[in-house]
Amino acid sequence: MQHFSGAKLDLDWAGYSRLGRLHADWGDPNQDCYGVESVESAGAVVLGVFDGHGKDGEKISQFARTEILERCKRELESGKGASETLSVVFGEVSQLIDGDDDSTESGSTATVLIVQDHRIVSGFLGDSSASFCNLDAQSQVLDSGFFFEPHRTSNRKEARRILEFGCIIEEGYVVDPENKDNAISITRTFGDRSMRGCGVNSEAEISEPRSFDQNSIALVIATDGLWDLPKVTAEGVSATLSRMLRSGSDLVEIVEQFSSFNGYVPTDDCTVLIATVTAKTP
C-alpha cells in the first residue's frame, strides 16, 4: 500500500492487474496496466488504468500510461488545474498514438482521475470505469455511484452519435458497413484509426469535479474486466469495500480480491486501483 500526504488530503492506494482467462489460454500477455503519480508541489495525485486491445494493445496501453502520467505531472506543476490538465494531456497523447503505424487496428482505453484540493476530476476514453463511495468515520457507506457512463453502444448518446455516421450496431459492437469484419465494442479509444470513419474517435470526456469536503471517499478505478463480471455494481463494490475496511483488511488484500470479485475468474484482463482519500481541514 502506498501513501500520499499533502496539505489538503491524505491518500492511500494499491493496485493489482490479473491476466484474464482467455489471454492465459491463448498464451497472450496482459494488455492492461495501471499507474499512479504523486505531484507534491500541486498537492495532487494522478491515478489511471489502461486497457489495450488488438495485436499491439499491450504496447499502446503502456505508452498511454507513461505519457499521460508524465504529462499530467508537468502540467500540474506548471499551475494548470485538473480539468485543463486532463483536456490538454489526452489531446496530446491521442496525437502521439495516431502517429504510430501500430495504432491502425490496435488501441487502448484510459480512465484517469486527478485528486486535488478536496476535488476529483476524471478524464476517460472507452469502457474502463471508476466508482466512488463516501464513507463515514466507521467506514460505513453514505452514498455511492459511478463518475461517468462509459463509451459503449449501451450509452444512448454514444449510440446515437455512431448511428448518425451511418454505421451499424450489432450485438453491442460498432460495425463498419463496408467491412463487417471491422468491428469494436467501444465508441471512443486511443488508436483504432481504422474505425474513425464509423464515428469511433479519441476525444476524451472530462467530468465535472466531485468534492469530498466533509467525509472520506473511496475510489475504485478498473478496466472492464471488473465491471463486466456477473452481478458487479457500484453499490455492490462499495458495500464489499466497506465491509473489508471495517474488518481490518488493507488495500493490498482488497484490491487483489477485487480482481476476481465474488470469486469469479475474469475472462478479460482485470486491473483494479483502489484509493481511500481523506480531506484535511484547516
mmCIF file of C-alpha atoms in Angstrom:
data_model
loop_
_atom_site.group_PDB
_atom_site.id
_atom_site.type_symbol
_atom_site.label_atom_id
_atom_site.label_comp_id
_atom_site.label_asym_id
_atom_site.label_seq_id
_atom_site.Cartn_x
_atom_site.Cartn_y
_atom_site.Cartn_z
ATOM 1 C CA MET A 1 0.000 0.000 0.000
ATOM 2 C CA GLN A 2 1.294 3.447 -0.960
ATOM 3 C CA HIS A 3 0.586 6.710 0.873
ATOM 4 C CA PHE A 4 0.447 10.371 -0.148
ATOM 5 C CA SER A 5 0.092 13.211 2.331
ATOM 6 C CA GLY A 6 -0.496 16.751 1.131
ATOM 7 C CA ALA A 7 -1.619 19.990 2.723
ATOM 8 C CA LYS A 8 -5.288 19.285 1.943
ATOM 9 C CA LEU A 9 -5.609 15.497 1.725
ATOM 10 C CA ASP A 10 -4.266 12.098 2.700
ATOM 11 C CA LEU A 11 -4.488 9.315 0.129
ATOM 12 C CA ASP A 12 -3.691 5.593 0.354
ATOM 13 C CA TRP A 13 -3.741 3.372 -2.712
ATOM 14 C CA ALA A 14 -2.995 -0.093 -4.036
ATOM 15 C CA GLY A 15 -3.270 -1.648 -7.488
ATOM 16 C CA TYR A 16 -3.422 -5.131 -8.963
ATOM 17 C CA SER A 17 -3.580 -6.479 -12.523
ATOM 18 C CA ARG A 18 -4.763 -10.025 -13.259
ATOM 19 C CA LEU A 19 -4.319 -11.859 -16.567
ATOM 20 C CA GLY A 20 -7.706 -12.819 -17.982
ATOM 21 C CA ARG A 21 -8.687 -16.410 -18.643
ATOM 22 C CA LEU A 22 -8.821 -16.010 -22.443
ATOM 23 C CA HIS A 23 -5.377 -14.436 -22.716
ATOM 24 C CA ALA A 24 -3.990 -17.098 -20.387
ATOM 25 C CA ASP A 25 -5.484 -19.874 -22.545
ATOM 26 C CA TRP A 26 -4.076 -18.319 -25.721
ATOM 27 C CA GLY A 27 -0.659 -17.583 -24.228
ATOM 28 C CA ASP A 28 -1.126 -13.843 -24.769
ATOM 29 C CA PRO A 29 0.185 -11.109 -22.454
ATOM 30 C CA ASN A 30 -1.888 -8.990 -20.103
ATOM 31 C CA GLN A 31 -2.777 -5.877 -22.126
ATOM 32 C CA ASP A 32 -3.948 -3.911 -19.073
ATOM 33 C CA CYS A 33 -1.785 -1.678 -16.916
ATOM 34 C CA TYR A 34 -2.175 0.980 -14.238
ATOM 35 C CA GLY A 35 -0.161 3.853 -12.838
ATOM 36 C CA VAL A 36 -0.123 6.463 -10.085
ATOM 37 C CA GLU A 37 1.847 9.717 -9.959
ATOM 38 C CA SER A 38 2.134 11.979 -6.913
ATOM 39 C CA VAL A 39 2.616 15.677 -7.642
ATOM 40 C CA GLU A 40 3.683 17.098 -4.307
ATOM 41 C CA SER A 41 4.115 20.705 -5.428
ATOM 42 C CA ALA A 42 0.493 20.769 -6.644
ATOM 43 C CA GLY A 43 -0.921 18.729 -3.756
ATOM 44 C CA ALA A 44 -2.295 16.251 -6.274
ATOM 45 C CA VAL A 45 -2.331 12.563 -7.140
ATOM 46 C CA VAL A 46 -2.967 11.184 -10.644
ATOM 47 C CA LEU A 47 -4.391 7.643 -10.884
ATOM 48 C CA GLY A 48 -5.133 5.743 -14.082
ATOM 49 C CA VAL A 49 -5.989 2.383 -15.626
ATOM 50 C CA PHE A 50 -5.422 1.480 -19.274
ATOM 51 C CA ASP A 51 -6.818 -1.438 -21.290
ATOM 52 C CA GLY A 52 -5.128 -2.274 -24.580
ATOM 53 C CA HIS A 53 -6.722 -4.243 -27.406
ATOM 54 C CA GLY A 54 -5.640 -5.549 -30.786
ATOM 55 C CA LYS A 55 -2.293 -7.054 -31.753
ATOM 56 C CA ASP A 56 -0.306 -4.149 -30.301
ATOM 57 C CA GLY A 57 -2.651 -3.298 -27.431
ATOM 58 C CA GLU A 58 -0.084 -4.028 -24.720
ATOM 59 C CA LYS A 59 2.392 -1.595 -26.275
ATOM 60 C CA ILE A 60 -0.206 1.160 -26.707
ATOM 61 C CA SER A 61 -1.662 0.875 -23.196
ATOM 62 C CA GLN A 62 1.798 1.083 -21.628
ATOM 63 C CA PHE A 63 2.728 4.038 -23.838
ATOM 64 C CA ALA A 64 -0.512 5.816 -22.871
ATOM 65 C CA ARG A 65 0.181 5.226 -19.173
ATOM 66 C CA THR A 66 3.728 6.577 -19.320
ATOM 67 C CA GLU A 67 2.884 9.637 -21.386
ATOM 68 C CA ILE A 68 -0.287 10.565 -19.505
ATOM 69 C CA LEU A 69 1.281 10.339 -16.058
ATOM 70 C CA GLU A 70 4.399 12.282 -17.058
ATOM 71 C CA ARG A 71 2.451 14.978 -18.890
ATOM 72 C CA CYS A 72 -0.145 15.353 -16.130
ATOM 73 C CA LYS A 73 2.645 15.865 -13.626
ATOM 74 C CA ARG A 74 4.264 18.508 -15.803
ATOM 75 C CA GLU A 75 1.015 20.401 -16.394
ATOM 76 C CA LEU A 76 0.012 20.337 -12.722
ATOM 77 C CA GLU A 77 3.458 21.522 -11.664
ATOM 78 C CA SER A 78 3.103 24.437 -14.092
ATOM 79 C CA GLY A 79 -0.036 25.577 -12.250
ATOM 80 C CA LYS A 80 -2.778 24.272 -14.533
ATOM 81 C CA GLY A 81 -5.962 22.973 -12.910
ATOM 82 C CA ALA A 82 -7.037 19.344 -13.075
ATOM 83 C CA SER A 83 -9.687 19.747 -15.798
ATOM 84 C CA GLU A 84 -7.427 21.731 -18.111
ATOM 85 C CA THR A 85 -4.574 19.311 -17.468
ATOM 86 C CA LEU A 86 -6.629 16.289 -18.486
ATOM 87 C CA SER A 87 -8.010 18.016 -21.569
ATOM 88 C CA VAL A 88 -4.551 19.044 -22.772
ATOM 89 C CA VAL A 89 -2.859 15.746 -21.979
ATOM 90 C CA PHE A 90 -5.469 13.462 -23.540
ATOM 91 C CA GLY A 91 -5.317 15.534 -26.732
ATOM 92 C CA GLU A 92 -1.526 15.384 -26.881
ATOM 93 C CA VAL A 93 -1.337 11.654 -26.228
ATOM 94 C CA SER A 94 -4.039 10.946 -28.801
ATOM 95 C CA GLN A 95 -1.970 12.713 -31.456
ATOM 96 C CA LEU A 96 1.154 10.791 -30.478
ATOM 97 C CA ILE A 97 -0.629 7.438 -30.689
ATOM 98 C CA ASP A 98 -2.234 8.365 -34.020
ATOM 99 C CA GLY A 99 1.282 8.893 -35.387
ATOM 100 C CA ASP A 100 2.191 5.267 -34.667
ATOM 101 C CA ASP A 101 1.565 2.828 -37.524
ATOM 102 C CA ASP A 102 0.603 0.164 -34.972
ATOM 103 C CA SER A 103 -2.459 2.181 -33.943
ATOM 104 C CA THR A 104 -4.414 1.435 -37.121
ATOM 105 C CA GLU A 105 -6.129 -1.636 -35.687
ATOM 106 C CA SER A 106 -4.907 -1.555 -32.076
ATOM 107 C CA GLY A 107 -5.644 0.857 -29.264
ATOM 108 C CA SER A 108 -6.270 1.418 -25.586
ATOM 109 C CA THR A 109 -8.909 2.755 -23.266
ATOM 110 C CA ALA A 110 -7.928 5.137 -20.472
ATOM 111 C CA THR A 111 -9.559 6.259 -17.243
ATOM 112 C CA VAL A 112 -7.581 8.859 -15.297
ATOM 113 C CA LEU A 113 -8.540 10.632 -12.060
ATOM 114 C CA ILE A 114 -6.812 13.656 -10.565
ATOM 115 C CA VAL A 115 -7.372 14.142 -6.836
ATOM 116 C CA GLN A 116 -6.536 17.701 -5.745
ATOM 117 C CA ASP A 117 -7.865 20.359 -3.347
ATOM 118 C CA HIS A 118 -10.771 18.270 -1.967
ATOM 119 C CA ARG A 119 -11.936 17.587 -5.535
ATOM 120 C CA ILE A 120 -11.735 14.732 -8.031
ATOM 121 C CA VAL A 121 -11.817 15.195 -11.803
ATOM 122 C CA SER A 122 -11.817 12.314 -14.290
ATOM 123 C CA GLY A 123 -10.846 12.060 -17.938
ATOM 124 C CA PHE A 124 -11.804 8.951 -19.855
ATOM 125 C CA LEU A 125 -11.934 7.119 -23.173
ATOM 126 C CA GLY A 126 -13.597 3.737 -23.603
ATOM 127 C CA ASP A 127 -15.157 1.313 -21.152
ATOM 128 C CA SER A 128 -12.819 1.266 -18.194
ATOM 129 C CA SER A 129 -14.682 2.997 -15.391
ATOM 130 C CA ALA A 130 -14.462 4.481 -11.903
ATOM 131 C CA SER A 131 -16.806 4.387 -8.929
ATOM 132 C CA PHE A 132 -16.857 6.305 -5.661
ATOM 133 C CA CYS A 133 -18.304 5.755 -2.223
ATOM 134 C CA ASN A 134 -18.471 8.342 0.515
ATOM 135 C CA LEU A 135 -17.662 6.823 3.905
ATOM 136 C CA ASP A 136 -18.386 7.910 7.452
ATOM 137 C CA ALA A 137 -15.887 7.695 10.307
ATOM 138 C CA GLN A 138 -16.661 3.964 10.757
ATOM 139 C CA SER A 139 -16.203 3.246 7.005
ATOM 140 C CA GLN A 140 -19.950 2.783 6.515
ATOM 141 C CA VAL A 141 -21.195 3.756 3.046
ATOM 142 C CA LEU A 142 -23.085 7.057 2.905
ATOM 143 C CA ASP A 143 -23.642 7.020 -0.862
ATOM 144 C CA SER A 144 -22.011 5.584 -3.971
ATOM 145 C CA GLY A 145 -22.096 5.652 -7.749
ATOM 146 C CA PHE A 146 -20.092 5.966 -10.947
ATOM 147 C CA PHE A 147 -18.242 9.076 -12.027
ATOM 148 C CA PHE A 148 -19.433 8.708 -15.630
ATOM 149 C CA GLU A 149 -21.117 6.442 -18.188
ATOM 150 C CA PRO A 150 -18.563 4.526 -20.275
ATOM 151 C CA HIS A 151 -18.152 4.834 -24.028
ATOM 152 C CA ARG A 152 -20.121 1.820 -25.211
ATOM 153 C CA THR A 153 -23.072 1.357 -27.532
ATOM 154 C CA SER A 154 -25.262 0.883 -24.433
ATOM 155 C CA ASN A 155 -24.650 4.593 -23.799
ATOM 156 C CA ARG A 156 -27.586 6.117 -25.690
ATOM 157 C CA LYS A 157 -25.749 9.336 -26.518
ATOM 158 C CA GLU A 158 -22.812 7.406 -27.922
ATOM 159 C CA ALA A 159 -25.033 5.000 -29.866
ATOM 160 C CA ARG A 160 -26.885 7.907 -31.463
ATOM 161 C CA ARG A 161 -23.594 9.506 -32.489
ATOM 162 C CA ILE A 162 -22.393 6.272 -34.110
ATOM 163 C CA LEU A 163 -25.659 5.739 -35.996
ATOM 164 C CA GLU A 164 -25.505 9.305 -37.321
ATOM 165 C CA PHE A 165 -22.262 8.301 -39.049
ATOM 166 C CA GLY A 166 -24.290 5.728 -40.990
ATOM 167 C CA CYS A 167 -22.679 2.824 -39.214
ATOM 168 C CA ILE A 168 -24.178 -0.347 -37.785
ATOM 169 C CA ILE A 169 -24.511 -1.528 -34.198
ATOM 170 C CA GLU A 170 -24.798 -5.300 -33.842
ATOM 171 C CA GLU A 171 -24.804 -7.156 -30.521
ATOM 172 C CA GLY A 172 -23.107 -4.238 -28.790
ATOM 173 C CA TYR A 173 -20.417 -3.761 -31.440
ATOM 174 C CA VAL A 174 -19.804 -0.824 -33.765
ATOM 175 C CA VAL A 175 -19.590 -2.465 -37.209
ATOM 176 C CA ASP A 176 -18.114 -0.964 -40.368
ATOM 177 C CA PRO A 177 -20.818 -1.337 -43.061
ATOM 178 C CA GLU A 178 -18.107 -1.519 -45.736
ATOM 179 C CA ASN A 179 -16.307 -4.368 -43.967
ATOM 180 C CA LYS A 180 -18.229 -6.246 -41.307
ATOM 181 C CA ASP A 181 -15.029 -7.904 -40.070
ATOM 182 C CA ASN A 182 -14.024 -4.433 -38.860
ATOM 183 C CA ALA A 183 -15.831 -4.060 -35.514
ATOM 184 C CA ILE A 184 -15.192 -2.818 -31.995
ATOM 185 C CA SER A 185 -17.118 -2.911 -28.718
ATOM 186 C CA ILE A 186 -16.317 0.671 -27.630
ATOM 187 C CA THR A 187 -17.152 4.030 -29.165
ATOM 188 C CA ARG A 188 -14.076 6.030 -28.108
ATOM 189 C CA THR A 189 -10.487 4.906 -27.707
ATOM 190 C CA PHE A 190 -6.879 5.802 -28.298
ATOM 191 C CA GLY A 191 -5.830 4.342 -31.654
ATOM 192 C CA ASP A 192 -8.087 2.098 -33.757
ATOM 193 C CA ARG A 193 -7.793 4.584 -36.600
ATOM 194 C CA SER A 194 -9.441 2.119 -38.994
ATOM 195 C CA MET A 195 -12.729 2.763 -37.147
ATOM 196 C CA ARG A 196 -12.674 6.569 -37.357
ATOM 197 C CA GLY A 197 -14.976 6.518 -40.378
ATOM 198 C CA CYS A 198 -17.553 4.779 -38.174
ATOM 199 C CA GLY A 199 -17.557 7.549 -35.577
ATOM 200 C CA VAL A 200 -15.172 5.828 -33.161
ATOM 201 C CA ASN A 201 -12.952 8.691 -32.015
ATOM 202 C CA SER A 202 -10.270 9.546 -29.471
ATOM 203 C CA GLU A 203 -11.967 12.590 -27.937
ATOM 204 C CA ALA A 204 -11.823 12.212 -24.162
ATOM 205 C CA GLU A 205 -14.618 13.384 -21.902
ATOM 206 C CA ILE A 206 -13.732 15.344 -18.772
ATOM 207 C CA SER A 207 -16.102 15.042 -15.808
ATOM 208 C CA GLU A 208 -17.349 17.803 -13.570
ATOM 209 C CA PRO A 209 -15.342 17.984 -10.310
ATOM 210 C CA ARG A 210 -16.684 15.942 -7.376
ATOM 211 C CA SER A 211 -15.850 17.306 -3.926
ATOM 212 C CA PHE A 212 -15.195 15.334 -0.731
ATOM 213 C CA ASP A 213 -15.007 18.107 1.852
ATOM 214 C CA GLN A 214 -16.558 16.503 4.927
ATOM 215 C CA ASN A 215 -16.040 12.735 4.686
ATOM 216 C CA SER A 216 -13.593 10.168 3.454
ATOM 217 C CA ILE A 217 -14.132 8.910 -0.073
ATOM 218 C CA ALA A 218 -13.051 5.593 -1.586
ATOM 219 C CA LEU A 219 -12.306 5.229 -5.300
ATOM 220 C CA VAL A 220 -12.388 2.054 -7.377
ATOM 221 C CA ILE A 221 -10.836 2.585 -10.820
ATOM 222 C CA ALA A 222 -10.868 -0.514 -13.000
ATOM 223 C CA THR A 223 -10.848 -1.914 -16.501
ATOM 224 C CA ASP A 224 -13.901 -3.672 -17.884
ATOM 225 C CA GLY A 225 -12.515 -6.966 -16.600
ATOM 226 C CA LEU A 226 -14.053 -5.992 -13.242
ATOM 227 C CA TRP A 227 -17.207 -4.188 -14.352
ATOM 228 C CA ASP A 228 -18.240 -6.989 -16.754
ATOM 229 C CA LEU A 229 -18.131 -9.677 -14.068
ATOM 230 C CA PRO A 230 -21.556 -11.052 -13.045
ATOM 231 C CA LYS A 231 -23.554 -9.001 -10.539
ATOM 232 C CA VAL A 232 -20.979 -6.208 -10.266
ATOM 233 C CA THR A 233 -22.500 -2.795 -9.495
ATOM 234 C CA ALA A 234 -21.174 0.391 -7.917
ATOM 235 C CA GLU A 235 -23.339 -0.312 -4.872
ATOM 236 C CA GLY A 236 -22.115 -3.887 -4.532
ATOM 237 C CA VAL A 237 -18.481 -2.900 -4.942
ATOM 238 C CA SER A 238 -18.906 -0.156 -2.341
ATOM 239 C CA ALA A 239 -20.607 -2.482 0.147
ATOM 240 C CA THR A 240 -17.840 -5.081 -0.196
ATOM 241 C CA LEU A 241 -15.129 -2.443 0.128
ATOM 242 C CA SER A 242 -16.775 -1.003 3.248
ATOM 243 C CA ARG A 243 -17.119 -4.444 4.831
ATOM 244 C CA MET A 244 -13.481 -5.324 4.171
ATOM 245 C CA LEU A 245 -12.207 -1.995 5.511
ATOM 246 C CA ARG A 246 -14.254 -2.433 8.688
ATOM 247 C CA SER A 247 -12.918 -5.971 9.131
ATOM 248 C CA GLY A 248 -9.347 -4.663 9.087
ATOM 249 C CA SER A 249 -8.273 -5.701 5.572
ATOM 250 C CA ASP A 250 -5.672 -3.457 3.983
ATOM 251 C CA LEU A 251 -5.905 -2.129 0.428
ATOM 252 C CA VAL A 252 -3.361 -4.618 -0.947
ATOM 253 C CA GLU A 253 -5.560 -7.519 0.129
ATOM 254 C CA ILE A 254 -8.744 -5.795 -1.002
ATOM 255 C CA VAL A 255 -7.536 -4.886 -4.481
ATOM 256 C CA GLU A 256 -6.304 -8.424 -5.190
ATOM 257 C CA GLN A 257 -9.669 -9.848 -4.123
ATOM 258 C CA PHE A 258 -11.499 -7.320 -6.304
ATOM 259 C CA SER A 259 -9.624 -8.581 -9.387
ATOM 260 C CA SER A 260 -11.649 -11.803 -9.025
ATOM 261 C CA PHE A 261 -14.719 -10.184 -7.468
ATOM 262 C CA ASN A 262 -17.158 -12.564 -5.741
ATOM 263 C CA GLY A 263 -14.853 -15.451 -6.660
ATOM 264 C CA TYR A 264 -15.288 -15.062 -10.429
ATOM 265 C CA VAL A 265 -12.144 -15.517 -12.525
ATOM 266 C CA PRO A 266 -12.342 -12.747 -15.150
ATOM 267 C CA THR A 267 -12.499 -13.730 -18.814
ATOM 268 C CA ASP A 268 -10.783 -10.482 -19.776
ATOM 269 C CA ASP A 269 -7.705 -8.977 -18.151
ATOM 270 C CA CYS A 270 -8.769 -7.237 -14.946
ATOM 271 C CA THR A 271 -6.919 -4.286 -13.454
ATOM 272 C CA VAL A 272 -8.076 -2.516 -10.304
ATOM 273 C CA LEU A 273 -6.836 0.571 -8.462
ATOM 274 C CA ILE A 274 -8.386 1.371 -5.083
ATOM 275 C CA ALA A 275 -7.725 4.585 -3.178
ATOM 276 C CA THR A 276 -9.070 5.984 0.072
ATOM 277 C CA VAL A 277 -8.938 9.754 0.408
ATOM 278 C CA THR A 278 -9.466 11.890 3.498
ATOM 279 C CA ALA A 279 -9.783 15.661 3.365
ATOM 280 C CA LYS A 280 -7.714 17.720 5.778
ATOM 281 C CA THR A 281 -9.472 20.678 7.339
ATOM 282 C CA PRO A 282 -7.601 23.897 8.189
#
